Amino acid sequence: MRASPGNDERGEPDPVEILDVEFQPVDVREVRPYEFYRPPEKFPWIPVALFVVTLLSTTIWGVEFSRSFAQGVAPFSEDMTLWSMFAEPLKHPSLLVLGLPFSVALLTILMAHELGHFFAGRYYGIDVTYPFFLPGLPPIGTFGA
């Protein structure tokens, strides 16, 4: 930039002119909006671990629901402790197949809902995390996501 007073024909000095001789107008379409620093994405271990634990807990509760339906009794009506309800399917993993329909249906509904939030946030440029599924205690199996 330079400032140079000058004289016109009448002898009066020109007003001080500050002008950048190198100035070029900027095309607004080329200017990018401010971009926030985003650290490189790592593998989301915590959301994946919580999802696996939630899948296990809802599957175990699904085992109890399917077993009580097959026996024609109300769920959780037997004299089983909480630990024995969890331990029985873990001792006999073939029982876990009985609880998968309940678990997959419940977690599919939750996942569809939460991914709607996730993709909407990404679409509008909001910094969002992956859904966190919260494993729950009896008789729920999950507290949601």
Short mmCIF file of N, CA and C in Angstrom, two decimals:
data_model
loop_
_atom_site.label_atom_id
_atom_site.label_comp_id
_atom_site.label_asym_id
_atom_site.label_seq_id
_atom_site.Cartn_x
_atom_site.Cartn_y
_atom_site.Cartn_z
N MET A 1 0.84 -1.16 0.00
CA MET A 1 0.00 0.00 0.00
C MET A 1 0.89 1.23 0.00
N ARG A 2 0.35 2.26 -0.53
CA ARG A 2 1.14 3.49 -0.53
C ARG A 2 0.21 4.66 -0.25
N ALA A 3 0.75 5.67 0.34
CA ALA A 3 0.02 6.91 0.58
C ALA A 3 0.78 8.02 -0.12
N SER A 4 0.11 8.73 -1.02
CA SER A 4 0.83 9.79 -1.74
C SER A 4 -0.06 11.01 -1.90
N PRO A 5 0.28 12.07 -1.19
CA PRO A 5 -0.46 13.31 -1.44
C PRO A 5 0.01 13.89 -2.77
N GLY A 6 -0.88 14.47 -3.48
CA GLY A 6 -0.51 15.06 -4.76
C GLY A 6 -1.11 16.45 -4.90
N ASN A 7 -0.78 17.15 -5.98
CA ASN A 7 -1.31 18.48 -6.24
C ASN A 7 -2.13 18.44 -7.51
N ASP A 8 -3.25 19.11 -7.49
CA ASP A 8 -4.00 19.22 -8.73
C ASP A 8 -3.63 20.53 -9.41
N GLU A 9 -4.34 20.92 -10.46
CA GLU A 9 -3.99 22.13 -11.22
C GLU A 9 -4.13 23.40 -10.41
N ARG A 10 -4.98 23.42 -9.42
CA ARG A 10 -5.19 24.64 -8.64
C ARG A 10 -4.17 24.78 -7.51
N GLY A 11 -3.29 23.78 -7.35
CA GLY A 11 -2.28 23.87 -6.32
C GLY A 11 -2.72 23.29 -4.98
N GLU A 12 -3.92 22.78 -4.92
CA GLU A 12 -4.39 22.18 -3.68
C GLU A 12 -3.97 20.71 -3.66
N PRO A 13 -3.55 20.27 -2.52
CA PRO A 13 -3.15 18.87 -2.45
C PRO A 13 -4.37 17.94 -2.58
N ASP A 14 -4.14 16.84 -3.27
CA ASP A 14 -5.19 15.82 -3.37
C ASP A 14 -5.37 15.18 -2.01
N PRO A 15 -6.56 14.68 -1.75
CA PRO A 15 -6.71 13.93 -0.49
C PRO A 15 -5.77 12.72 -0.49
N VAL A 16 -5.37 12.33 0.67
CA VAL A 16 -4.46 11.20 0.78
C VAL A 16 -5.17 9.97 0.22
N GLU A 17 -4.46 9.32 -0.64
CA GLU A 17 -5.04 8.15 -1.31
C GLU A 17 -4.27 6.92 -0.87
N ILE A 18 -4.99 5.96 -0.29
CA ILE A 18 -4.37 4.70 0.09
C ILE A 18 -4.87 3.67 -0.89
N LEU A 19 -3.94 3.15 -1.65
CA LEU A 19 -4.34 2.26 -2.73
C LEU A 19 -3.34 1.13 -2.83
N ASP A 20 -3.85 -0.04 -2.93
CA ASP A 20 -3.00 -1.19 -3.16
C ASP A 20 -2.96 -1.41 -4.66
N VAL A 21 -1.80 -1.16 -5.25
CA VAL A 21 -1.71 -1.28 -6.70
C VAL A 21 -1.77 -2.73 -7.16
N GLU A 22 -1.55 -3.66 -6.24
CA GLU A 22 -1.59 -5.07 -6.56
C GLU A 22 -2.99 -5.66 -6.37
N PHE A 23 -3.96 -4.86 -5.95
CA PHE A 23 -5.29 -5.35 -5.59
C PHE A 23 -6.00 -5.97 -6.79
N GLN A 24 -6.51 -7.15 -6.56
CA GLN A 24 -7.36 -7.82 -7.55
C GLN A 24 -8.65 -8.21 -6.84
N PRO A 25 -9.80 -7.96 -7.44
CA PRO A 25 -11.03 -8.36 -6.76
C PRO A 25 -11.09 -9.89 -6.60
N VAL A 26 -11.66 -10.33 -5.50
CA VAL A 26 -11.74 -11.75 -5.19
C VAL A 26 -13.11 -12.26 -5.61
N ASP A 27 -13.10 -13.39 -6.30
CA ASP A 27 -14.35 -14.01 -6.67
C ASP A 27 -14.90 -14.72 -5.43
N VAL A 28 -16.07 -14.32 -4.99
CA VAL A 28 -16.64 -14.85 -3.75
C VAL A 28 -16.87 -16.35 -3.85
N ARG A 29 -17.12 -16.86 -5.03
CA ARG A 29 -17.37 -18.29 -5.17
C ARG A 29 -16.13 -19.12 -4.89
N GLU A 30 -14.95 -18.51 -4.95
CA GLU A 30 -13.71 -19.24 -4.70
C GLU A 30 -13.35 -19.30 -3.21
N VAL A 31 -13.93 -18.43 -2.42
CA VAL A 31 -13.60 -18.39 -1.00
C VAL A 31 -14.30 -19.54 -0.30
N ARG A 32 -13.53 -20.33 0.43
CA ARG A 32 -14.08 -21.46 1.17
C ARG A 32 -14.54 -20.99 2.54
N PRO A 33 -15.60 -21.58 3.04
CA PRO A 33 -15.99 -21.22 4.41
C PRO A 33 -14.94 -21.70 5.39
N TYR A 34 -14.96 -21.15 6.57
CA TYR A 34 -14.00 -21.50 7.58
C TYR A 34 -14.13 -22.98 7.91
N GLU A 35 -13.03 -23.68 7.87
CA GLU A 35 -13.04 -25.11 8.15
C GLU A 35 -12.43 -25.35 9.53
N PHE A 36 -13.15 -26.10 10.35
CA PHE A 36 -12.64 -26.43 11.67
C PHE A 36 -11.59 -27.52 11.55
N TYR A 37 -10.66 -27.51 12.49
CA TYR A 37 -9.67 -28.57 12.54
C TYR A 37 -10.36 -29.84 12.97
N ARG A 38 -10.22 -30.87 12.21
CA ARG A 38 -10.80 -32.17 12.55
C ARG A 38 -9.66 -33.18 12.62
N PRO A 39 -9.43 -33.74 13.81
CA PRO A 39 -8.34 -34.72 13.91
C PRO A 39 -8.65 -35.95 13.06
N PRO A 40 -7.63 -36.67 12.67
CA PRO A 40 -7.88 -37.87 11.86
C PRO A 40 -8.76 -38.85 12.63
N GLU A 41 -9.70 -39.45 11.91
CA GLU A 41 -10.64 -40.36 12.57
C GLU A 41 -9.96 -41.68 12.89
N LYS A 42 -10.12 -42.09 14.13
CA LYS A 42 -9.62 -43.39 14.56
C LYS A 42 -10.78 -44.37 14.56
N PHE A 43 -10.47 -45.63 14.72
CA PHE A 43 -11.53 -46.62 14.78
C PHE A 43 -12.37 -46.39 16.03
N PRO A 44 -13.69 -46.36 15.93
CA PRO A 44 -14.54 -46.04 17.09
C PRO A 44 -14.70 -47.23 18.03
N TRP A 45 -13.68 -47.49 18.85
CA TRP A 45 -13.70 -48.67 19.72
C TRP A 45 -14.82 -48.62 20.75
N ILE A 46 -15.05 -47.47 21.35
CA ILE A 46 -16.05 -47.39 22.42
C ILE A 46 -17.46 -47.65 21.88
N PRO A 47 -17.90 -46.99 20.78
CA PRO A 47 -19.24 -47.32 20.27
C PRO A 47 -19.38 -48.77 19.84
N VAL A 48 -18.34 -49.35 19.25
CA VAL A 48 -18.42 -50.75 18.82
C VAL A 48 -18.50 -51.68 20.04
N ALA A 49 -17.70 -51.42 21.06
CA ALA A 49 -17.73 -52.26 22.26
C ALA A 49 -19.08 -52.16 22.96
N LEU A 50 -19.63 -50.95 23.05
CA LEU A 50 -20.94 -50.80 23.67
C LEU A 50 -22.03 -51.50 22.86
N PHE A 51 -21.90 -51.46 21.53
CA PHE A 51 -22.88 -52.15 20.69
C PHE A 51 -22.82 -53.66 20.92
N VAL A 52 -21.61 -54.22 21.02
CA VAL A 52 -21.47 -55.66 21.23
C VAL A 52 -22.04 -56.07 22.59
N VAL A 53 -21.77 -55.30 23.63
CA VAL A 53 -22.31 -55.61 24.96
C VAL A 53 -23.83 -55.48 24.95
N THR A 54 -24.36 -54.47 24.26
CA THR A 54 -25.81 -54.31 24.16
C THR A 54 -26.43 -55.45 23.37
N LEU A 55 -25.76 -55.89 22.31
CA LEU A 55 -26.25 -57.03 21.54
C LEU A 55 -26.30 -58.27 22.42
N LEU A 56 -25.27 -58.48 23.22
CA LEU A 56 -25.25 -59.64 24.13
C LEU A 56 -26.36 -59.54 25.18
N SER A 57 -26.52 -58.37 25.78
CA SER A 57 -27.54 -58.25 26.84
C SER A 57 -28.95 -58.39 26.28
N THR A 58 -29.23 -57.80 25.12
CA THR A 58 -30.57 -57.95 24.55
C THR A 58 -30.81 -59.38 24.06
N THR A 59 -29.76 -60.05 23.60
CA THR A 59 -29.92 -61.45 23.19
C THR A 59 -30.24 -62.33 24.39
N ILE A 60 -29.59 -62.08 25.51
CA ILE A 60 -29.86 -62.86 26.72
C ILE A 60 -31.30 -62.63 27.18
N TRP A 61 -31.78 -61.41 27.11
CA TRP A 61 -33.18 -61.17 27.48
C TRP A 61 -34.12 -61.78 26.46
N GLY A 62 -33.72 -61.81 25.21
CA GLY A 62 -34.52 -62.48 24.19
C GLY A 62 -34.62 -63.97 24.45
N VAL A 63 -33.55 -64.57 24.98
CA VAL A 63 -33.59 -65.99 25.35
C VAL A 63 -34.65 -66.21 26.43
N GLU A 64 -34.68 -65.35 27.42
CA GLU A 64 -35.68 -65.48 28.48
C GLU A 64 -37.09 -65.31 27.93
N PHE A 65 -37.30 -64.36 27.05
CA PHE A 65 -38.63 -64.16 26.46
C PHE A 65 -39.06 -65.37 25.62
N SER A 66 -38.15 -65.88 24.79
CA SER A 66 -38.53 -67.02 23.93
C SER A 66 -38.72 -68.30 24.76
N ARG A 67 -37.90 -68.49 25.79
CA ARG A 67 -38.05 -69.68 26.64
C ARG A 67 -39.37 -69.62 27.42
N SER A 68 -39.71 -68.47 27.95
CA SER A 68 -40.97 -68.36 28.69
C SER A 68 -42.17 -68.50 27.76
N PHE A 69 -42.05 -68.02 26.51
CA PHE A 69 -43.14 -68.17 25.55
C PHE A 69 -43.33 -69.65 25.21
N ALA A 70 -42.23 -70.37 25.03
CA ALA A 70 -42.32 -71.79 24.69
C ALA A 70 -42.92 -72.60 25.84
N GLN A 71 -42.67 -72.20 27.08
CA GLN A 71 -43.20 -72.92 28.24
C GLN A 71 -44.60 -72.44 28.62
N GLY A 72 -45.05 -71.34 28.03
CA GLY A 72 -46.38 -70.83 28.33
C GLY A 72 -46.49 -70.13 29.66
N VAL A 73 -45.40 -69.54 30.13
CA VAL A 73 -45.42 -68.80 31.40
C VAL A 73 -45.00 -67.36 31.13
N ALA A 74 -45.21 -66.52 32.12
CA ALA A 74 -44.81 -65.11 31.98
C ALA A 74 -43.28 -65.00 32.06
N PRO A 75 -42.70 -64.07 31.32
CA PRO A 75 -41.25 -63.89 31.42
C PRO A 75 -40.84 -63.47 32.83
N PHE A 76 -39.70 -63.94 33.27
CA PHE A 76 -39.11 -63.61 34.56
C PHE A 76 -39.98 -64.05 35.73
N SER A 77 -40.84 -65.06 35.52
CA SER A 77 -41.72 -65.51 36.60
C SER A 77 -41.12 -66.68 37.39
N GLU A 78 -40.09 -67.32 36.85
CA GLU A 78 -39.48 -68.44 37.55
C GLU A 78 -38.60 -67.93 38.68
N ASP A 79 -38.20 -68.83 39.54
CA ASP A 79 -37.34 -68.46 40.65
C ASP A 79 -35.87 -68.47 40.24
N MET A 80 -35.55 -67.73 39.20
CA MET A 80 -34.16 -67.64 38.73
C MET A 80 -33.58 -66.32 39.19
N THR A 81 -32.35 -66.36 39.62
CA THR A 81 -31.69 -65.12 39.99
C THR A 81 -31.21 -64.43 38.71
N LEU A 82 -30.85 -63.18 38.88
CA LEU A 82 -30.35 -62.42 37.73
C LEU A 82 -29.09 -63.06 37.16
N TRP A 83 -28.21 -63.52 38.04
CA TRP A 83 -26.97 -64.14 37.58
C TRP A 83 -27.25 -65.43 36.81
N SER A 84 -28.20 -66.23 37.26
CA SER A 84 -28.48 -67.49 36.58
C SER A 84 -29.11 -67.23 35.20
N MET A 85 -29.89 -66.14 35.08
CA MET A 85 -30.44 -65.81 33.76
C MET A 85 -29.34 -65.46 32.78
N PHE A 86 -28.31 -64.77 33.28
CA PHE A 86 -27.19 -64.43 32.41
C PHE A 86 -26.27 -65.62 32.20
N ALA A 87 -26.08 -66.44 33.22
CA ALA A 87 -25.11 -67.54 33.14
C ALA A 87 -25.60 -68.68 32.27
N GLU A 88 -26.91 -68.95 32.29
CA GLU A 88 -27.44 -70.09 31.52
C GLU A 88 -27.16 -69.97 30.02
N PRO A 89 -27.47 -68.86 29.37
CA PRO A 89 -27.14 -68.76 27.94
C PRO A 89 -25.63 -68.73 27.67
N LEU A 90 -24.85 -68.25 28.62
CA LEU A 90 -23.41 -68.23 28.41
C LEU A 90 -22.80 -69.62 28.58
N LYS A 91 -23.42 -70.47 29.43
CA LYS A 91 -22.95 -71.85 29.56
C LYS A 91 -23.31 -72.67 28.32
N HIS A 92 -24.47 -72.41 27.78
CA HIS A 92 -24.95 -73.13 26.60
C HIS A 92 -25.18 -72.14 25.47
N PRO A 93 -24.14 -71.84 24.69
CA PRO A 93 -24.26 -70.81 23.65
C PRO A 93 -25.31 -71.10 22.59
N SER A 94 -25.73 -72.36 22.47
CA SER A 94 -26.77 -72.65 21.48
C SER A 94 -28.09 -71.98 21.85
N LEU A 95 -28.29 -71.64 23.13
CA LEU A 95 -29.50 -70.93 23.55
C LEU A 95 -29.53 -69.49 23.01
N LEU A 96 -28.36 -68.93 22.72
CA LEU A 96 -28.32 -67.56 22.23
C LEU A 96 -29.04 -67.39 20.90
N VAL A 97 -29.14 -68.48 20.14
CA VAL A 97 -29.86 -68.42 18.86
C VAL A 97 -31.33 -68.10 19.10
N LEU A 98 -31.88 -68.55 20.23
CA LEU A 98 -33.28 -68.28 20.55
C LEU A 98 -33.54 -66.79 20.76
N GLY A 99 -32.55 -66.07 21.29
CA GLY A 99 -32.73 -64.66 21.60
C GLY A 99 -32.38 -63.71 20.48
N LEU A 100 -31.78 -64.23 19.40
CA LEU A 100 -31.37 -63.35 18.32
C LEU A 100 -32.52 -62.62 17.62
N PRO A 101 -33.67 -63.24 17.36
CA PRO A 101 -34.74 -62.48 16.71
C PRO A 101 -35.18 -61.25 17.51
N PHE A 102 -35.31 -61.39 18.83
CA PHE A 102 -35.67 -60.26 19.68
C PHE A 102 -34.59 -59.19 19.62
N SER A 103 -33.34 -59.61 19.76
CA SER A 103 -32.23 -58.68 19.81
C SER A 103 -32.04 -57.94 18.49
N VAL A 104 -32.07 -58.68 17.39
CA VAL A 104 -31.86 -58.06 16.07
C VAL A 104 -32.99 -57.08 15.75
N ALA A 105 -34.23 -57.46 16.07
CA ALA A 105 -35.35 -56.56 15.80
C ALA A 105 -35.24 -55.27 16.61
N LEU A 106 -34.94 -55.40 17.90
CA LEU A 106 -34.84 -54.22 18.76
C LEU A 106 -33.68 -53.32 18.35
N LEU A 107 -32.52 -53.91 18.10
CA LEU A 107 -31.36 -53.09 17.75
C LEU A 107 -31.45 -52.52 16.34
N THR A 108 -32.19 -53.17 15.44
CA THR A 108 -32.39 -52.61 14.10
C THR A 108 -33.22 -51.33 14.19
N ILE A 109 -34.25 -51.36 15.02
CA ILE A 109 -35.07 -50.16 15.20
C ILE A 109 -34.24 -49.03 15.80
N LEU A 110 -33.48 -49.34 16.85
CA LEU A 110 -32.64 -48.31 17.47
C LEU A 110 -31.58 -47.79 16.51
N MET A 111 -30.95 -48.70 15.76
CA MET A 111 -29.90 -48.29 14.84
C MET A 111 -30.45 -47.40 13.73
N ALA A 112 -31.61 -47.75 13.19
CA ALA A 112 -32.20 -46.93 12.13
C ALA A 112 -32.50 -45.52 12.64
N HIS A 113 -33.02 -45.44 13.85
CA HIS A 113 -33.34 -44.13 14.42
C HIS A 113 -32.07 -43.31 14.66
N GLU A 114 -31.08 -43.92 15.28
CA GLU A 114 -29.86 -43.18 15.61
C GLU A 114 -29.05 -42.82 14.37
N LEU A 115 -29.03 -43.69 13.36
CA LEU A 115 -28.30 -43.35 12.14
C LEU A 115 -28.99 -42.22 11.39
N GLY A 116 -30.31 -42.08 11.57
CA GLY A 116 -31.00 -40.91 11.01
C GLY A 116 -30.44 -39.63 11.59
N HIS A 117 -30.23 -39.61 12.92
CA HIS A 117 -29.60 -38.44 13.54
C HIS A 117 -28.18 -38.25 13.03
N PHE A 118 -27.44 -39.34 12.92
CA PHE A 118 -26.03 -39.28 12.51
C PHE A 118 -25.89 -38.71 11.10
N PHE A 119 -26.66 -39.25 10.15
CA PHE A 119 -26.53 -38.80 8.77
C PHE A 119 -27.09 -37.39 8.57
N ALA A 120 -28.12 -37.03 9.31
CA ALA A 120 -28.63 -35.66 9.22
C ALA A 120 -27.59 -34.67 9.74
N GLY A 121 -26.93 -35.04 10.84
CA GLY A 121 -25.88 -34.17 11.37
C GLY A 121 -24.72 -34.03 10.40
N ARG A 122 -24.31 -35.12 9.78
CA ARG A 122 -23.23 -35.05 8.80
C ARG A 122 -23.64 -34.22 7.58
N TYR A 123 -24.88 -34.36 7.15
CA TYR A 123 -25.37 -33.62 5.99
C TYR A 123 -25.30 -32.11 6.23
N TYR A 124 -25.65 -31.69 7.44
CA TYR A 124 -25.66 -30.26 7.77
C TYR A 124 -24.33 -29.78 8.34
N GLY A 125 -23.30 -30.61 8.30
CA GLY A 125 -21.96 -30.19 8.71
C GLY A 125 -21.75 -30.13 10.21
N ILE A 126 -22.55 -30.82 10.97
CA ILE A 126 -22.40 -30.84 12.42
C ILE A 126 -21.43 -31.95 12.78
N ASP A 127 -20.55 -31.67 13.70
CA ASP A 127 -19.58 -32.66 14.13
C ASP A 127 -20.28 -33.64 15.07
N VAL A 128 -20.57 -34.84 14.58
CA VAL A 128 -21.32 -35.83 15.36
C VAL A 128 -20.47 -37.08 15.56
N THR A 129 -20.81 -37.84 16.59
CA THR A 129 -20.13 -39.11 16.85
C THR A 129 -21.03 -40.25 16.40
N TYR A 130 -20.45 -41.42 16.39
CA TYR A 130 -21.26 -42.61 16.11
C TYR A 130 -22.20 -42.85 17.28
N PRO A 131 -23.31 -43.55 17.07
CA PRO A 131 -24.24 -43.78 18.18
C PRO A 131 -23.62 -44.64 19.28
N PHE A 132 -23.92 -44.30 20.51
CA PHE A 132 -23.48 -45.05 21.67
C PHE A 132 -24.68 -45.85 22.18
N PHE A 133 -24.64 -47.17 22.06
CA PHE A 133 -25.70 -48.02 22.58
C PHE A 133 -25.40 -48.30 24.05
N LEU A 134 -26.42 -48.18 24.88
CA LEU A 134 -26.23 -48.34 26.31
C LEU A 134 -26.85 -49.65 26.78
N PRO A 135 -26.02 -50.62 27.19
CA PRO A 135 -26.58 -51.88 27.68
C PRO A 135 -27.35 -51.65 28.97
N GLY A 136 -28.42 -52.39 29.15
CA GLY A 136 -29.28 -52.18 30.32
C GLY A 136 -29.40 -53.42 31.18
N LEU A 137 -30.01 -53.23 32.30
CA LEU A 137 -30.25 -54.31 33.25
C LEU A 137 -31.66 -54.86 33.06
N PRO A 138 -32.01 -55.88 33.81
CA PRO A 138 -33.30 -56.54 33.60
C PRO A 138 -34.47 -55.59 33.84
N PRO A 139 -35.56 -55.83 33.21
CA PRO A 139 -35.82 -56.75 32.09
C PRO A 139 -35.72 -56.04 30.75
N ILE A 140 -34.98 -54.97 30.67
CA ILE A 140 -34.95 -54.14 29.47
C ILE A 140 -33.93 -54.66 28.46
N GLY A 141 -32.69 -54.78 28.84
CA GLY A 141 -31.64 -55.21 27.92
C GLY A 141 -30.86 -54.06 27.34
N THR A 142 -31.51 -52.89 27.20
CA THR A 142 -30.81 -51.71 26.69
C THR A 142 -31.52 -50.46 27.19
N PHE A 143 -30.75 -49.42 27.37
CA PHE A 143 -31.30 -48.12 27.72
C PHE A 143 -31.43 -47.24 26.49
N GLY A 144 -31.20 -47.78 25.33
CA GLY A 144 -31.31 -47.01 24.09
C GLY A 144 -29.94 -46.65 23.55
N ALA A 145 -29.93 -45.62 22.74
CA ALA A 145 -28.68 -45.21 22.11
C ALA A 145 -28.58 -43.70 22.10
#
